Short mmCIF file of N, CA and C in Angstrom, two decimals:
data_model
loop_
_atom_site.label_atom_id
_atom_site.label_comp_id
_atom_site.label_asym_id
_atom_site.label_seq_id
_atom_site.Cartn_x
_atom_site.Cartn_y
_atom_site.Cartn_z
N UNK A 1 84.41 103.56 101.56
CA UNK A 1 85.59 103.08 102.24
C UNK A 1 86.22 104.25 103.00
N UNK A 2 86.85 104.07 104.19
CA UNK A 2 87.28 104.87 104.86
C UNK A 2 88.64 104.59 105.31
N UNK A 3 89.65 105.61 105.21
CA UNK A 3 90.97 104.99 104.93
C UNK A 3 91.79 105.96 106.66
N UNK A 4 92.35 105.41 107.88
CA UNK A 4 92.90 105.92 108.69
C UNK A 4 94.53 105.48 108.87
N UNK A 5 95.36 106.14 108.84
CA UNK A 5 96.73 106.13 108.77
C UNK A 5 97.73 106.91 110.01
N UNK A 6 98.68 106.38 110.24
CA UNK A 6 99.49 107.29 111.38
C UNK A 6 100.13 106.21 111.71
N UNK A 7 101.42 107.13 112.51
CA UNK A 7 102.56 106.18 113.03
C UNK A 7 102.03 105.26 114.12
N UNK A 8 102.90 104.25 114.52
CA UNK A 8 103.02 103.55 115.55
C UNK A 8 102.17 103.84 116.80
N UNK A 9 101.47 103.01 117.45
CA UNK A 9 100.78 103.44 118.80
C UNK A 9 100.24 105.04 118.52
N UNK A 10 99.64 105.60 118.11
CA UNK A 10 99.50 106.66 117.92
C UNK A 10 98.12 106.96 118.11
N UNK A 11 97.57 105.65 118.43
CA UNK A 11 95.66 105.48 118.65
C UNK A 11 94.96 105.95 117.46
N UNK A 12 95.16 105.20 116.29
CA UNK A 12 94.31 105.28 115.38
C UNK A 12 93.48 103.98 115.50
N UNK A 13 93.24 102.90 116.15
CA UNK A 13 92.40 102.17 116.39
C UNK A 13 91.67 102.22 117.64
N UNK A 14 91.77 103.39 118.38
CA UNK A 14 91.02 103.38 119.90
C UNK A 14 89.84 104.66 118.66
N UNK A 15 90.96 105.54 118.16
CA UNK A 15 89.81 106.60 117.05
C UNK A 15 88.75 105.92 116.45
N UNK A 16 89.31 104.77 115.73
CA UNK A 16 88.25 104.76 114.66
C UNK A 16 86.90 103.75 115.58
N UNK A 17 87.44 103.14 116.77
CA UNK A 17 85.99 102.81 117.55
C UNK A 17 85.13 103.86 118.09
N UNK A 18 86.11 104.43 118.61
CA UNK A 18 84.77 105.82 118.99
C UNK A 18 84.15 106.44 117.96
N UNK A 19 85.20 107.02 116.98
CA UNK A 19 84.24 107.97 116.23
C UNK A 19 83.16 106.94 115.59
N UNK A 20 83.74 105.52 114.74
CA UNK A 20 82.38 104.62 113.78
C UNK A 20 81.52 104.05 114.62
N UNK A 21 81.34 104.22 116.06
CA UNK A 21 81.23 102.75 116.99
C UNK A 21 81.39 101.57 116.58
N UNK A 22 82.68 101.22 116.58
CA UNK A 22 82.93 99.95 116.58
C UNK A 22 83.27 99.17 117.69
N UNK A 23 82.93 97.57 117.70
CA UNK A 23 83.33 97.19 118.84
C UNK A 23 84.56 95.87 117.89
N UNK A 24 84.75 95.58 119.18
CA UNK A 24 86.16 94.92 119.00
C UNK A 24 85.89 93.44 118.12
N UNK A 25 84.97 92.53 118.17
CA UNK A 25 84.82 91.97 117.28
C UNK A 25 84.15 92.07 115.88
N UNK A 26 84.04 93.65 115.67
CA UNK A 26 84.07 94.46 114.37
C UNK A 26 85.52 94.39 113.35
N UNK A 27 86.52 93.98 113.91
CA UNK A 27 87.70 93.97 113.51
C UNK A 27 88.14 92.90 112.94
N UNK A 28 89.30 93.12 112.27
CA UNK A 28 90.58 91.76 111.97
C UNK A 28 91.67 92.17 111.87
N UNK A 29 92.55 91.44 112.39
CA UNK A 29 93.74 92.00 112.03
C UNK A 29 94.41 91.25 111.21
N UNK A 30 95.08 92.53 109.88
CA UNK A 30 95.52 91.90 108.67
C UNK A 30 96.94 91.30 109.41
N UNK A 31 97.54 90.94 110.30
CA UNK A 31 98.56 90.50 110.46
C UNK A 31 98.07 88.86 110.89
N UNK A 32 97.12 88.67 110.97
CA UNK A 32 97.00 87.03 111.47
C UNK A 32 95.63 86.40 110.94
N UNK A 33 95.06 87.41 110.47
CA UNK A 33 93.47 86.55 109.91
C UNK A 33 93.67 86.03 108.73
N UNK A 34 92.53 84.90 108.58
CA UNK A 34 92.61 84.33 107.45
C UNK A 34 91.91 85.10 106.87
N UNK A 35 92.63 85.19 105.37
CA UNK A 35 92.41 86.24 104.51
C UNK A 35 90.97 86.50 103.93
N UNK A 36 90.15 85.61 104.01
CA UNK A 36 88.82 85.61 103.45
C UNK A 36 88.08 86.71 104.36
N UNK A 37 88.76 86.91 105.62
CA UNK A 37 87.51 87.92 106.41
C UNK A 37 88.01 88.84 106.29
N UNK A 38 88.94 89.50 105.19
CA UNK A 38 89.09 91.19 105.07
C UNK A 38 87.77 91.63 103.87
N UNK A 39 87.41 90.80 103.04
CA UNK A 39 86.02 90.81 102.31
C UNK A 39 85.11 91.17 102.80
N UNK A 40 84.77 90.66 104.26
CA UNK A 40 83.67 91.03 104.85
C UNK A 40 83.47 91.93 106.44
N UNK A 41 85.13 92.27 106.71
CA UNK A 41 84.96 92.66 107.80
C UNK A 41 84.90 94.54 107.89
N UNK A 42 83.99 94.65 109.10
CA UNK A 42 83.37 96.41 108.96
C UNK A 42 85.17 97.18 109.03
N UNK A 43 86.20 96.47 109.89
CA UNK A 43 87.47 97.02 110.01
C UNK A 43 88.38 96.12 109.73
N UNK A 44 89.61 96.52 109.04
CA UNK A 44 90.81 95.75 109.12
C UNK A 44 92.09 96.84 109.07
N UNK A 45 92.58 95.94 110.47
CA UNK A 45 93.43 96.92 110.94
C UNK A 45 94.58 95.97 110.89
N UNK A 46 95.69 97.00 111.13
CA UNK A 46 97.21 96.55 110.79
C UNK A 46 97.23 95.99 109.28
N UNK A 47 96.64 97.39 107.76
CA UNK A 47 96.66 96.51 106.67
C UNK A 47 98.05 96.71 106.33
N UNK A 48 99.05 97.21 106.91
CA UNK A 48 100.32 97.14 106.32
C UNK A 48 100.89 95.44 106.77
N UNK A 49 100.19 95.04 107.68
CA UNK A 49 100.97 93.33 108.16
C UNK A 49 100.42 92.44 106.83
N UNK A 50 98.87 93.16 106.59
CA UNK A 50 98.54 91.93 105.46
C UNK A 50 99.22 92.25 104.65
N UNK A 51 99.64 93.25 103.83
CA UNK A 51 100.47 93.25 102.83
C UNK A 51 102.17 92.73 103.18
N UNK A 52 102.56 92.51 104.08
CA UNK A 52 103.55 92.01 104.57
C UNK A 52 103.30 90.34 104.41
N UNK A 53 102.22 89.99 105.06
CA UNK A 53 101.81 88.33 104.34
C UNK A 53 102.41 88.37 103.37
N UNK A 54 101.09 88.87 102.69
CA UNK A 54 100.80 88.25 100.83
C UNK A 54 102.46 88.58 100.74
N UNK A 55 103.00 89.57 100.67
CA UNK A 55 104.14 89.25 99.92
C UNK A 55 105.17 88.00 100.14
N UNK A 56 105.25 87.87 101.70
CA UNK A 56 106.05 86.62 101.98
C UNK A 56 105.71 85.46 101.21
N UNK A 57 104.66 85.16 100.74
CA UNK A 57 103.61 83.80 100.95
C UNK A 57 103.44 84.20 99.11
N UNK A 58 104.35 85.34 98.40
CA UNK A 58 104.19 85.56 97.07
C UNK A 58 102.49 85.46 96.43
N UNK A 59 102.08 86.06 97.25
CA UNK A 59 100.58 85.91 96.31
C UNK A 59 100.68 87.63 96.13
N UNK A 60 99.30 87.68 95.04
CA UNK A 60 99.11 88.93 94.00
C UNK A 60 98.86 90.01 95.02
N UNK A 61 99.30 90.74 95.43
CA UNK A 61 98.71 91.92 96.34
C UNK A 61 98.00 92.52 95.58
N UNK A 62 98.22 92.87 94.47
CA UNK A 62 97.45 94.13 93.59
C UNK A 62 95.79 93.14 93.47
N UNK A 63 95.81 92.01 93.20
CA UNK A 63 94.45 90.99 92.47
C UNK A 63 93.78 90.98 94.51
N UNK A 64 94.48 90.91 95.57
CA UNK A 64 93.83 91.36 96.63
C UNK A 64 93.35 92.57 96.83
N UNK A 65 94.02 93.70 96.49
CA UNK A 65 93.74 95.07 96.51
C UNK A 65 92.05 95.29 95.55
N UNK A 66 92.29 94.73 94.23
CA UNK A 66 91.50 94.73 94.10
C UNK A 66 89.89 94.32 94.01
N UNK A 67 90.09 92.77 94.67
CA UNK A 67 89.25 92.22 95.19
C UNK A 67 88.66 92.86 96.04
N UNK A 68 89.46 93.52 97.12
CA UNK A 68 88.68 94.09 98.76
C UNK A 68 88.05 95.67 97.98
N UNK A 69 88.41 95.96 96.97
CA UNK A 69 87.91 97.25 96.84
C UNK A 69 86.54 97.22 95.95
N UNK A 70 86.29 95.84 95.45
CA UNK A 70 85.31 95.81 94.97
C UNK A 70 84.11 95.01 96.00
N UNK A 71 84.57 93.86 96.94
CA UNK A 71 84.01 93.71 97.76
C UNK A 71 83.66 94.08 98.88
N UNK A 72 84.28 94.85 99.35
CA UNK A 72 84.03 95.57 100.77
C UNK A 72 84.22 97.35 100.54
N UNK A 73 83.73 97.92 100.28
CA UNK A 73 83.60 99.09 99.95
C UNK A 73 83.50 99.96 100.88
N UNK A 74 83.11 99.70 102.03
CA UNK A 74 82.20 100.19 103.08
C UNK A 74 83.22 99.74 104.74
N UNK A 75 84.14 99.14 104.20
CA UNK A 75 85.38 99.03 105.13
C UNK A 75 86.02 100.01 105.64
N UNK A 76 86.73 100.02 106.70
CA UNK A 76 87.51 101.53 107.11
C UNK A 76 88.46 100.23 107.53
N UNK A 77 89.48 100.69 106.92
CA UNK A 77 90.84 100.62 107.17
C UNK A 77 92.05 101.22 107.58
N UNK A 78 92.50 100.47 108.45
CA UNK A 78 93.67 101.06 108.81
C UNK A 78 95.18 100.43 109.11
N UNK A 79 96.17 101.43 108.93
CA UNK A 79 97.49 101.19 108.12
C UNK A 79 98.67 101.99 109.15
N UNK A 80 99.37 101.39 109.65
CA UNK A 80 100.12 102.28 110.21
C UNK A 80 101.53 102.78 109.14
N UNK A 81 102.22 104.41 108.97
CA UNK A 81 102.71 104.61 108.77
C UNK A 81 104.22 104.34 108.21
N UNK A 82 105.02 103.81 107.16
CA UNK A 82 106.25 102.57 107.19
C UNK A 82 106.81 103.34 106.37
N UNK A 83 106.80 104.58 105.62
CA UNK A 83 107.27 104.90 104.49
C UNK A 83 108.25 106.35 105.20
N UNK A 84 107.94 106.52 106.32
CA UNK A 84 109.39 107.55 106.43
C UNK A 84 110.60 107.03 106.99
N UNK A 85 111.25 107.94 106.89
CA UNK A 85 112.75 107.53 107.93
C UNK A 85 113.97 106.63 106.48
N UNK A 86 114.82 106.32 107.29
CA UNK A 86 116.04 106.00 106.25
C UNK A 86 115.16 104.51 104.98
N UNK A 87 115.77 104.37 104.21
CA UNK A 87 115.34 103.70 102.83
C UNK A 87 115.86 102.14 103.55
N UNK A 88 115.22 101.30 104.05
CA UNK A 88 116.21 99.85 104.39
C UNK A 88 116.65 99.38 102.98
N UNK A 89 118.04 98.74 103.54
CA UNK A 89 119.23 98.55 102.62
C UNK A 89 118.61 96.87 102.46
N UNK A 90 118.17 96.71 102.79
CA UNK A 90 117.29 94.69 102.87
C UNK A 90 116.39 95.09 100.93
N UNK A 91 116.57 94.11 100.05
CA UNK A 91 116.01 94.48 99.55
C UNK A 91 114.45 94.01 98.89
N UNK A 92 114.09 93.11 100.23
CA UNK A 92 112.51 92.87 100.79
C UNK A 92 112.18 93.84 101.06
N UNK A 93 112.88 94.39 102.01
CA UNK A 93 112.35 95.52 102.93
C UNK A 93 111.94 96.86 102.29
N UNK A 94 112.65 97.16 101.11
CA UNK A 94 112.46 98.08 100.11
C UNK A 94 111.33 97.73 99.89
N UNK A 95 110.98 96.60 98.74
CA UNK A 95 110.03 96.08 98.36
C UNK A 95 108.80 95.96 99.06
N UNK A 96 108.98 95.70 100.17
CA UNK A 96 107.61 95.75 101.36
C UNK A 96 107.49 97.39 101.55
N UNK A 97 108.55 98.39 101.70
CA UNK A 97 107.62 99.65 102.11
C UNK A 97 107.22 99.96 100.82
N UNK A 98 107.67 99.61 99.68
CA UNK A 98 107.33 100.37 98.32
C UNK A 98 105.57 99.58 97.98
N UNK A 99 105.43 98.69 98.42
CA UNK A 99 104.17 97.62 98.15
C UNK A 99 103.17 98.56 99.14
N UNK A 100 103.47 98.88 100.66
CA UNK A 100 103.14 99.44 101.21
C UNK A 100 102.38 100.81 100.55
N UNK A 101 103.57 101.39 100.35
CA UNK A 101 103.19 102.89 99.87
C UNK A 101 101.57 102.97 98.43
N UNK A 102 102.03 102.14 97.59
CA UNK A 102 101.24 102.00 96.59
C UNK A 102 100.21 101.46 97.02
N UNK A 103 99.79 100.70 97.76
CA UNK A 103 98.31 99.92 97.71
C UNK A 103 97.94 100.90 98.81
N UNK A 104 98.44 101.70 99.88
CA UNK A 104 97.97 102.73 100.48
C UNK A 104 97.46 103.87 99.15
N UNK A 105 98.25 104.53 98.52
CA UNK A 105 97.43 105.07 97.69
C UNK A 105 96.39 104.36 96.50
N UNK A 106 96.46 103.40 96.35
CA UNK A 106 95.24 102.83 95.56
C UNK A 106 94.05 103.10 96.71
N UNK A 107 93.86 102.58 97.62
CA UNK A 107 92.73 102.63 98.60
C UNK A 107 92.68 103.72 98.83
N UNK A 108 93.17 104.77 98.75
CA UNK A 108 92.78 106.39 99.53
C UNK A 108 92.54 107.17 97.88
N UNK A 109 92.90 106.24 96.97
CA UNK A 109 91.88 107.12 95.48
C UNK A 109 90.13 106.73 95.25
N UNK A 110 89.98 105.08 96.07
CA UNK A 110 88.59 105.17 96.02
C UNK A 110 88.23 105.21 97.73
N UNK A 111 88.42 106.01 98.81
CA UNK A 111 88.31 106.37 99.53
C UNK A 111 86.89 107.25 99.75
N UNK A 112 86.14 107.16 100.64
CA UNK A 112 85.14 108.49 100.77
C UNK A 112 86.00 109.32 102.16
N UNK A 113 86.41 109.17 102.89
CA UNK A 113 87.43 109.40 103.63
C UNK A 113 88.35 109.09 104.06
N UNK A 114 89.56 110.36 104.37
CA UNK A 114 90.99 109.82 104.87
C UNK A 114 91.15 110.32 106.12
N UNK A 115 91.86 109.93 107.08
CA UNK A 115 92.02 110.62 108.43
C UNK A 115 93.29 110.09 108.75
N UNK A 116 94.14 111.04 109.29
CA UNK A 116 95.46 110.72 109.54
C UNK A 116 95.16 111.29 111.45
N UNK A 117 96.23 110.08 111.85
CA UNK A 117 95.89 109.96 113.56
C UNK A 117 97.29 110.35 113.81
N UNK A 118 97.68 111.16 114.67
CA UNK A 118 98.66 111.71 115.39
C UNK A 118 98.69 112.35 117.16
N UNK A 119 99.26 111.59 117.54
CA UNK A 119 99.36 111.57 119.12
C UNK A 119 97.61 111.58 120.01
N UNK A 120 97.20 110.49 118.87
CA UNK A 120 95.57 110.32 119.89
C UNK A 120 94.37 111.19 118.70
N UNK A 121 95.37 112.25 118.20
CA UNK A 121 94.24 113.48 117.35
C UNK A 121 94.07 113.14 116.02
N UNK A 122 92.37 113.07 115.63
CA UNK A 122 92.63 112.71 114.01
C UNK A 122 92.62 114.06 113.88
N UNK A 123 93.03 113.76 112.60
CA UNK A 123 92.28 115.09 111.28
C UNK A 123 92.07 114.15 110.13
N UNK A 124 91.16 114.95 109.86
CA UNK A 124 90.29 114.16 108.03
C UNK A 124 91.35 115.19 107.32
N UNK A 125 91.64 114.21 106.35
CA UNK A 125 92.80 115.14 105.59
C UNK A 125 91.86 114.81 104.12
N UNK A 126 90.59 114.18 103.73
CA UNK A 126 90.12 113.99 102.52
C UNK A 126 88.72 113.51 103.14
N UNK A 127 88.00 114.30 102.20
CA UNK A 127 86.40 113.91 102.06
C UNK A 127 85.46 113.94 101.15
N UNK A 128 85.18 112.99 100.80
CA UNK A 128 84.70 113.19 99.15
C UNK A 128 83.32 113.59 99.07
N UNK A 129 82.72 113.99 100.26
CA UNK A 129 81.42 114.25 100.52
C UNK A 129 80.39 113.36 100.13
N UNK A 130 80.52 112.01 99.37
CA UNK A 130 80.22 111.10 99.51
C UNK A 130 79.86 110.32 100.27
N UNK A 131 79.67 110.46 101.64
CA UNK A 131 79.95 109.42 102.87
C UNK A 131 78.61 108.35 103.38
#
């Protein structure tokens, strides 16, 4: 599994096509797919929207988390950044960056790589030499 992260527009999904070659119907986006194709898809991007679903829609994030980590192993995912800046006073909104934060680190402990994208530039910030 390959885990890519960074703020907003920051081109961590123009990265991860060039560097994996991926093409565009290699993808899903966790903000609108039906949930069965994060199991099988080579990318899923925007996974901070799917975790924004499941929580609306009250299903198990953690029993998804761990579903996709046993089924799709070989996924590279990517997550844009939600956990800096002021604490929202909403207390969904808490709850969504805190859901956020944690299932980002569950996936980057069974990770073979991490790459954090900033203004267009990755850097691998983890490599388990595993790859």
């Amino acid at each position: 599994m390959i885990f890519v992260t960074g703020g907003a527009f920051q081109g961590k999904t123009e990265f991860v096509k060039e560097h994996f070659n991926i093409q565009e119907q290699e993808i899903v986006d966790g903000c609108l797919c039906e949930y069965h194709k994060i199991y099988h898809a080579r990318v899923i991007n925007h996974f901070e929207g799917l975790l924004l679903r499941l929580l609306k829609e009250n299903k198990s994030v953690s029993k998804v988390i761990e579903d996709l980590l046993w089924e799709n192993k070989n996924a590279i995912i990517i997550s844009t950044e939600i956990g800096c800046g002021l604490v929202p006073v909403d207390t969904f909104e808490r709850e969504y960056r805190e859901t956020v934060g944690r299932s980002c680190c569950q996936i980057v402990k069974n990770a073979n790589q991490v790459y954090r994208v900033h203004c267009g530039i990755a850097t691998k910030i983890y490599d388990s030499g595993n790859s």
